[in-house]
Amino acid sequence: MTEKPIKKIAIFGGTHGNELTGVFLVKHWLQDGAEIQRTGLEVKPFISNPRAVKKCLRYIDCDLNRVFDLENLGKKMSEDLPYEVRRAQEINHLFGQKNSEDSYDIIFDLHNTTSNMGCTLILEDSKNDFLIQMFHYIKTSLAPLPCYVYLIEHPSLKYATTRSIAKYPVGIEVGPQPQGVLRADILDQMRKMIKHALDFIHQFNQGKEFPPCAIEAYKIMEKVDFPRNENGEIAAIIHPNLQMKPQPQHRGLHYGKTGDEPSPFTQMAACLLWTCMCMKKAVCLCSGHPKTKYIILTSSPKAQDLFLSF
Amino acid sequence: MCSLPVPQEPLRRVVVTGGTHGNEMSGVYLARHWLRTPVDLQRPSFSALPMLANPAATAVCRRYIGHDLNRTFTNTFLISKATPDEPYEVTRARELNQLLGPKSSSQAFDFLLDLHNTTANMGTCFITKATDVFAIHLCHHLQLKNPKLPSRVLVYQLSQDETYSLDSVAKHGMTLELGPQAQGVLRADLFSQMRSLVASSLDFIELFNQGTAFPAFEMEVYRFLGCEDFPHTEDGDLAGMVHPQLQDRDFEPLRPGTPVFQMFSGEDVLYKGDSTVYPVFINEAAYYEKNIAFMKSEKLLVSIPALPGLTPVPTPLT
Ligand SMILES: [Zn+2]
Ligand SMILES: [Zn+2]
């Protein structure tokens, strides 16, 4: 665990401008931030892509949540750069610098998805004890409402997120909610996730001990594309058995490669045949003093291509 | 208001349009599929024409490029002179009016079926002009053919000069609105439902063309009354959202004094109208920019006159 108290926290909404829960929570907290204040903490709500928010688009020129790599952050500032690259440099200046001592301790980045993912916490590093403890606390506090942990640690699929400039980056993803729509139930769930996270940090700063814990997480394995025709258009759609399945019963359905299992795609034209592709495995993340870590291989309940909607 | 005359001749020129809104994916992908395999749209007495109504918006998966195409079929737009800086959809509306209309003329297509999705929990909804007796017979036929599929008929009452939607270009028309489905997302359940409703619609036209008469009936319809805006802050931003008790309750009665919005600060806003209404298109993504949180309708029982069978004329085989 970290030895130093957490001081500086930012909450980003509108990294994707059409994911409205974060947009409106952050706007509300900019007006009235009482509920996100904790003694000894500086908590800053922030609209990360204001132009995309204004137009209710995911982004203007390119995805803001993919450009926080050192190459883009180091580019010479110029009007010709894509808007989001310029914005990334501003954000890095305000909340970073990435990989520096001055950077914010924690950035919570609020997202929605059209997938039926419920409450999901996104972790970038499986060895981050502090965040594993925080996620354990959030999961326990939200119960019986399920809350999943999704690990994007992957040699090629990990992407340079907006929140990655902080020492502890936390992605929060709640769905299903269409783009450009604000649902009260989804907003309430995201609001609770932030409340529990801030409570945890507050207790941690006050010196509370957290015993070793373990959480189940889903680790990204590969992106599954849609079957496409020769023009590159989608030739099939997510199978109804896969779309919106209640999660526990769904385990095991999409992991085998044996060919008997139902395809996740249903064909638009009967002549097209597609086979099932394998998805993700669950890993168990442990935190605490015994630094052991073990991995259980099981199938993911969330077999839909999560990546498409982040 | 007088009813539109019912057709006196077989309907031979029928068009099925998808992608009028470029991010409503069921219609987009059905239209693309039929453009490759038009055989699904063939019937003995006619072949319906598949069409992507707004290809530019479809290509970028947006509702529209410069102007909502489904609000562009007014005489003002259609007879205006082309200008270089007009929105893409104004140009496209004139093009479609040339291809499928001209609106209100004898050369116009006989029937236009326009395919849409909504993010609201509208289920299966047929939208048509209150005066289009032929289209309402079609809706009734679809309800009889799909007794297990709850569906509703939503009607609007506008004069031909006031109509603005794509289906107003043809002599008769109907909009198929299926939800909930997020913009840019394709769900297999709604896709196959829409596909089978289109097939049944073409079957109905075929029956009519073959001389089938359809008796009079009574039917429950919902009639558009008006729109309800979101609560706003002083600088025009949203100050609250659709109340959880109203969310997903499309077509259910909304009584005065029940909560409609939840403010971000926590308190509830109650419905102030003076009579019960039936809200539709609750929390539709595309209506935020139009300042519409939901639309209000009234529920009516209407009597629809019989649709007489065509007098048989020898059908030339072509
Ligand atoms: Zn996002
Ligand atoms: Zn539409």
mmCIF file of C-alpha atoms and ligand atoms in Angstrom, chain A residues 16 19 58 111-112 173 309-310, ligand 1:
data_model
loop_
_atom_site.group_PDB
_atom_site.id
_atom_site.type_symbol
_atom_site.label_atom_id
_atom_site.label_comp_id
_atom_site.label_asym_id
_atom_site.label_seq_id
_atom_site.Cartn_x
_atom_site.Cartn_y
_atom_site.Cartn_z
ATOM 1 C CA HIS A 16 -16.537 10.923 -24.025
ATOM 2 C CA GLU A 19 -21.757 9.619 -21.982
ATOM 3 C CA ARG A 58 -17.946 10.965 -28.292
ATOM 4 C CA HIS A 111 -17.998 6.597 -18.463
ATOM 5 C CA ASN A 112 -21.180 4.947 -19.685
ATOM 6 C CA GLU A 173 -18.162 2.466 -16.349
ATOM 7 C CA SER A 309 -18.014 0.759 -26.106
ATOM 8 C CA PHE A 310 -15.319 2.088 -23.805
HETATM 9 ZN ZN ZN C 1 -16.485 6.266 -22.443
#
